[in-house]
Amino acid sequence: MYLRIIAGVLIAAFIAIQFRTVERTNPPVHGDFKGPAEVKEVFQRACYDCHSNETKWPFYSYVAPFSWLVAKDVEEAREELNFSSWERTSSTRQSKKKKEIWKEVDKDKMPLWYYLPLHPGAKLSEHDKDIIRKWSRGML
């Protein structure tokens, strides 16, 4: 009896939270990254879902509470680094961001560990990391 009540309450709560929607937008792209093709390919595959205005919103980004987490992660990622406005960024800031990108990749902090299970194609190989390292140091 109590289990049915608890299950009913949980189901009702799950349905109710679906009505709290979040913004999932892709603003216009102004100044997209125009670096070397091999670098852009890595970034598009591993970074653009969060760090650009070209996010591919997966099915779970429409189901609360996951939708709240995904939207928050994308919003914060775009604030930190947005490849959709890279070319509008000053060269000084680009240089700083290049170093920061490599530092995060080198320490395996990016892509985020919890993003990879559902997006295995975003996992960076040693070759991918080498491309980013060389680009960040001006060798590409």
XYZ file of N, CA and C in Angstrom:
420
model
N 0.824 -1.185 0.000
C 0.000 0.000 0.000
C 0.878 1.263 0.000
N 1.841 1.325 0.954
C 2.724 2.491 1.028
C 3.585 2.615 -0.212
N 4.015 1.473 -0.765
C 4.840 1.511 -1.975
C 4.069 2.103 -3.143
N 2.785 1.790 -3.257
C 1.963 2.353 -4.335
C 1.814 3.864 -4.167
N 1.639 4.305 -2.938
C 1.512 5.747 -2.678
C 2.815 6.448 -3.027
N 3.920 5.890 -2.568
C 5.237 6.480 -2.863
C 5.486 6.499 -4.364
N 5.189 5.399 -5.039
C 5.369 5.332 -6.493
C 4.484 6.359 -7.185
N 3.264 6.501 -6.749
C 2.351 7.484 -7.335
C 2.848 8.905 -7.158
N 3.352 9.202 -5.963
C 3.889 10.533 -5.690
C 5.111 10.799 -6.565
N 5.985 9.817 -6.681
C 7.185 9.984 -7.508
C 6.825 10.189 -8.977
N 5.881 9.429 -9.466
C 5.455 9.583 -10.861
C 4.830 10.949 -11.077
N 3.990 11.372 -10.144
C 3.360 12.693 -10.252
C 4.412 13.797 -10.221
N 5.399 13.647 -9.343
C 6.471 14.647 -9.256
C 7.269 14.693 -10.552
N 7.586 13.519 -11.118
C 8.334 13.468 -12.374
C 7.558 14.162 -13.490
N 6.263 13.920 -13.553
C 5.432 14.571 -14.574
C 5.390 16.077 -14.334
N 5.238 16.478 -13.089
C 5.135 17.906 -12.763
C 6.404 18.663 -13.144
N 7.575 18.081 -12.919
C 8.813 18.814 -13.218
C 9.041 18.974 -14.721
N 8.323 18.201 -15.532
C 8.462 18.349 -16.984
C 7.934 19.701 -17.461
N 7.087 20.338 -16.658
C 6.510 21.629 -17.036
C 7.448 22.796 -16.752
N 8.523 22.540 -16.043
C 9.541 23.578 -15.819
C 10.565 23.465 -16.946
N 10.325 24.172 -17.995
C 11.174 24.056 -19.181
C 12.392 24.974 -19.065
N 13.382 24.658 -19.846
C 14.598 25.465 -19.897
C 14.818 25.929 -21.330
N 15.608 26.963 -21.470
C 15.895 27.502 -22.790
C 16.974 26.663 -23.472
N 16.648 26.158 -24.640
C 17.595 25.411 -25.459
C 17.661 26.123 -26.805
N 18.521 27.098 -26.879
C 18.599 27.888 -28.113
C 19.981 27.769 -28.728
N 20.011 28.078 -29.986
C 21.264 28.200 -30.716
C 21.246 29.578 -31.376
N 21.810 30.577 -30.682
C 21.840 31.921 -31.263
C 22.607 31.911 -32.590
N 22.455 32.967 -33.373
C 23.188 33.036 -34.641
C 24.697 32.946 -34.415
N 25.366 32.386 -35.407
C 26.823 32.279 -35.363
C 27.397 33.548 -35.981
N 28.229 34.251 -35.202
C 28.888 35.465 -35.676
C 30.376 35.327 -35.401
N 31.146 35.016 -36.415
C 32.592 34.926 -36.227
C 33.062 33.538 -35.866
N 32.549 32.519 -36.568
C 32.918 31.129 -36.290
C 34.429 30.917 -36.421
N 34.917 29.957 -35.687
C 36.331 29.566 -35.689
C 36.791 29.263 -37.117
N 37.890 29.864 -37.526
C 38.410 29.659 -38.881
C 39.846 29.160 -38.856
N 40.177 28.365 -37.847
C 41.522 27.828 -37.744
C 41.751 26.707 -38.739
N 42.885 26.035 -38.632
C 43.197 24.923 -39.529
C 42.079 23.870 -39.522
N 41.834 23.274 -40.676
C 40.727 22.319 -40.830
C 40.814 21.167 -39.837
N 42.017 20.651 -39.605
C 42.147 19.513 -38.686
C 41.816 19.911 -37.251
N 42.103 21.140 -36.881
C 41.772 21.635 -35.539
C 40.263 21.824 -35.439
N 39.675 22.435 -36.448
C 38.228 22.666 -36.438
C 37.466 21.342 -36.371
N 37.940 20.336 -37.078
C 37.267 19.035 -37.058
C 37.243 18.468 -35.649
N 38.360 18.549 -34.951
C 38.424 18.056 -33.565
C 37.465 18.857 -32.692
N 37.504 20.170 -32.807
C 36.630 21.013 -31.992
C 35.154 20.754 -32.291
N 34.813 20.620 -33.573
C 33.411 20.365 -33.913
C 32.932 19.033 -33.331
N 33.771 18.044 -33.363
C 33.401 16.712 -32.865
C 33.359 16.648 -31.345
N 34.302 17.323 -30.684
C 34.461 17.141 -29.248
C 34.013 18.335 -28.399
N 33.878 19.508 -29.002
C 33.667 20.720 -28.190
C 32.418 21.519 -28.544
N 32.030 21.505 -29.809
C 30.983 22.410 -30.276
C 29.626 22.213 -29.612
N 29.308 21.024 -29.141
C 27.996 20.838 -28.509
C 27.806 21.741 -27.304
N 28.865 22.077 -26.630
C 28.763 22.964 -25.457
C 29.372 24.333 -25.715
N 30.431 24.376 -26.500
C 31.201 25.613 -26.669
C 30.947 26.296 -28.009
N 29.710 26.265 -28.470
C 29.357 26.999 -29.689
C 27.850 27.244 -29.689
N 27.404 27.966 -30.704
C 25.969 28.184 -30.885
C 25.402 27.143 -31.855
N 26.097 26.026 -32.002
C 25.663 24.954 -32.887
C 25.402 23.674 -32.100
N 24.883 23.820 -30.906
C 24.617 22.686 -30.023
C 23.600 21.752 -30.651
N 23.902 20.475 -30.603
C 22.932 19.441 -30.990
C 22.294 18.978 -29.689
N 21.049 19.372 -29.485
C 20.364 19.073 -28.238
C 19.865 17.630 -28.268
N 20.451 16.753 -27.451
C 20.054 15.343 -27.453
C 18.689 15.145 -26.795
N 18.127 13.974 -26.982
C 16.787 13.680 -26.452
C 16.692 13.946 -24.956
N 17.726 13.620 -24.207
C 17.656 13.779 -22.755
C 17.695 15.246 -22.321
N 18.016 16.145 -23.248
C 17.995 17.564 -22.902
C 16.566 18.108 -22.892
N 15.598 17.232 -23.173
C 14.185 17.600 -23.136
C 13.459 16.931 -21.969
N 14.200 16.212 -21.133
C 13.600 15.493 -20.014
C 14.192 16.010 -18.708
N 13.324 16.621 -17.885
C 13.779 17.103 -16.577
C 14.023 15.905 -15.668
N 14.986 15.964 -14.794
C 15.859 17.073 -14.439
C 17.123 17.160 -15.303
N 17.325 16.211 -16.219
C 18.521 16.232 -17.061
C 18.581 17.493 -17.911
N 17.429 17.944 -18.380
C 17.380 19.148 -19.209
C 17.963 20.348 -18.473
N 17.714 20.429 -17.180
C 18.228 21.551 -16.393
C 19.752 21.514 -16.359
N 20.305 20.329 -16.169
C 21.762 20.188 -16.093
C 22.428 20.483 -17.428
N 21.848 19.950 -18.507
C 22.423 20.163 -19.838
C 22.391 21.649 -20.197
N 21.259 22.289 -19.998
C 21.129 23.708 -20.330
C 22.110 24.552 -19.516
N 22.260 24.230 -18.252
C 23.203 24.970 -17.389
C 24.639 24.763 -17.871
N 25.005 23.522 -18.191
C 26.360 23.242 -18.679
C 26.649 24.001 -19.977
N 25.700 23.990 -20.909
C 25.903 24.675 -22.187
C 26.019 26.183 -21.967
N 25.162 26.733 -21.141
C 25.212 28.176 -20.865
C 26.568 28.567 -20.280
N 27.028 27.819 -19.298
C 28.326 28.127 -18.675
C 29.475 27.921 -19.648
N 29.393 26.880 -20.467
C 30.458 26.603 -21.439
C 30.552 27.728 -22.462
N 29.409 28.175 -22.951
C 29.412 29.267 -23.928
C 29.967 30.549 -23.336
N 29.693 30.797 -22.067
C 30.231 31.994 -21.422
C 31.756 31.923 -21.324
N 32.276 30.742 -21.067
C 33.722 30.556 -20.903
C 34.448 30.588 -22.252
N 33.880 29.923 -23.234
C 34.513 29.813 -24.556
C 33.432 29.500 -25.576
N 33.324 30.346 -26.599
C 32.317 30.117 -27.628
C 32.983 30.218 -28.997
N 33.113 29.073 -29.650
C 33.754 29.054 -30.964
C 32.930 29.790 -32.020
N 31.653 30.009 -31.762
C 30.792 30.719 -32.710
C 31.080 32.209 -32.759
N 31.878 32.698 -31.834
C 32.275 34.116 -31.863
C 33.797 34.255 -31.767
N 34.511 33.182 -32.048
C 35.974 33.166 -31.938
C 36.629 34.269 -32.759
N 36.199 34.438 -33.990
C 36.832 35.413 -34.882
C 36.534 36.848 -34.464
N 35.574 37.048 -33.597
C 35.269 38.382 -33.080
C 36.051 38.674 -31.799
N 36.810 37.704 -31.349
C 37.587 37.823 -30.121
C 38.945 38.438 -30.448
N 39.442 39.290 -29.579
C 40.733 39.934 -29.825
C 41.842 38.885 -29.902
N 42.898 39.216 -30.610
C 44.014 38.272 -30.759
C 44.666 37.976 -29.411
N 44.688 38.960 -28.525
C 45.250 38.745 -27.186
C 44.422 37.709 -26.430
N 43.101 37.855 -26.486
C 42.205 36.907 -25.800
C 42.278 35.536 -26.466
N 42.378 35.491 -27.783
C 42.519 34.208 -28.474
C 43.775 33.488 -28.001
N 44.880 34.204 -27.892
C 46.134 33.593 -27.432
C 45.974 33.018 -26.033
N 45.324 33.765 -25.168
C 45.080 33.301 -23.803
C 44.189 32.055 -23.807
N 43.128 32.096 -24.610
C 42.200 30.957 -24.679
C 42.882 29.715 -25.258
N 43.758 29.895 -26.235
C 44.489 28.756 -26.800
C 45.260 28.023 -25.709
N 45.933 28.778 -24.866
C 46.697 28.172 -23.768
C 45.772 27.488 -22.771
N 44.652 28.131 -22.457
C 43.691 27.552 -21.516
C 43.087 26.265 -22.072
N 42.774 26.268 -23.367
C 42.208 25.069 -24.001
C 43.192 23.917 -23.860
N 44.456 24.161 -24.214
C 45.444 23.088 -24.124
C 45.611 22.606 -22.689
N 45.628 23.514 -21.742
C 45.778 23.146 -20.336
C 44.636 22.216 -19.897
N 43.409 22.542 -20.274
C 42.246 21.716 -19.906
C 42.310 20.343 -20.586
N 42.683 20.331 -21.854
C 42.781 19.066 -22.600
C 43.912 18.209 -22.060
N 45.048 18.829 -21.806
C 46.214 18.095 -21.322
C 45.940 17.427 -19.970
N 45.146 18.073 -19.145
C 44.814 17.518 -17.822
C 43.576 16.632 -17.854
N 43.084 16.330 -19.062
C 41.875 15.505 -19.257
C 40.655 16.069 -18.535
N 40.587 17.392 -18.445
C 39.424 18.038 -17.853
C 38.348 18.325 -18.899
N 38.746 18.295 -20.166
C 37.818 18.505 -21.266
C 38.064 17.443 -22.315
N 37.029 16.944 -22.944
C 35.633 17.091 -22.591
C 35.345 16.517 -21.195
N 34.278 16.993 -20.599
C 33.911 16.551 -19.259
C 33.675 15.042 -19.231
N 34.112 14.406 -18.162
C 34.033 12.941 -18.057
C 32.598 12.442 -18.193
N 31.627 13.181 -17.676
C 30.250 12.688 -17.710
C 29.570 12.932 -19.054
N 30.212 13.675 -19.931
C 29.701 13.886 -21.286
C 30.049 12.695 -22.185
N 31.184 12.092 -21.938
C 31.722 11.067 -22.835
C 30.912 9.773 -22.944
N 30.319 9.246 -21.891
C 29.575 7.990 -22.062
C 28.462 8.056 -23.115
N 27.770 9.187 -23.206
C 26.702 9.329 -24.199
C 27.190 9.938 -25.512
N 28.450 10.372 -25.528
C 29.043 10.987 -26.724
C 30.459 10.442 -26.916
N 30.611 9.151 -27.162
C 31.950 8.563 -27.250
C 32.804 9.157 -28.376
N 32.174 9.697 -29.400
C 32.930 10.318 -30.488
C 33.668 11.569 -30.066
N 33.302 12.123 -28.908
C 33.957 13.332 -28.414
C 35.257 13.031 -27.678
N 35.507 11.769 -27.396
C 36.735 11.401 -26.677
C 37.939 11.774 -27.532
N 38.871 12.459 -26.924
C 40.059 12.907 -27.653
C 41.131 11.830 -27.653
N 41.579 11.482 -28.844
C 42.686 10.530 -28.981
C 43.995 11.278 -28.728
N 45.067 10.549 -28.636
C 46.379 11.190 -28.485
C 46.686 12.049 -29.716
N 46.261 11.580 -30.881
C 46.452 12.361 -32.113
C 45.672 13.678 -32.034
N 44.417 13.615 -31.566
C 43.611 14.829 -31.395
C 44.302 15.797 -30.444
N 44.796 15.268 -29.335
C 45.472 16.113 -28.345
C 46.725 16.752 -28.938
N 47.437 15.994 -29.750
C 48.645 16.521 -30.387
C 48.295 17.679 -31.326
N 47.186 17.537 -32.048
C 46.730 18.614 -32.935
C 46.432 19.867 -32.126
N 45.711 19.706 -31.023
C 45.361 20.858 -30.186
C 46.614 21.471 -29.563
N 47.518 20.625 -29.113
C 48.766 21.120 -28.511
C 49.543 21.961 -29.526
N 49.728 21.427 -30.729
C 50.477 22.154 -31.758
C 49.783 23.468 -32.118
N 48.466 23.437 -32.258
C 47.713 24.650 -32.573
C 47.866 25.692 -31.459
N 47.776 25.231 -30.224
C 47.846 26.160 -29.090
C 49.213 26.822 -28.982
N 50.222 26.170 -29.534
C 51.589 26.704 -29.474
C 51.987 27.406 -30.786
N 51.016 27.570 -31.677
C 51.277 28.279 -32.930
C 52.050 27.457 -33.947
N 52.018 26.137 -33.804
C 52.767 25.276 -34.720
C 51.903 24.777 -35.879
N 50.646 25.167 -35.903
C 49.742 24.800 -37.009
C 49.142 26.067 -37.599
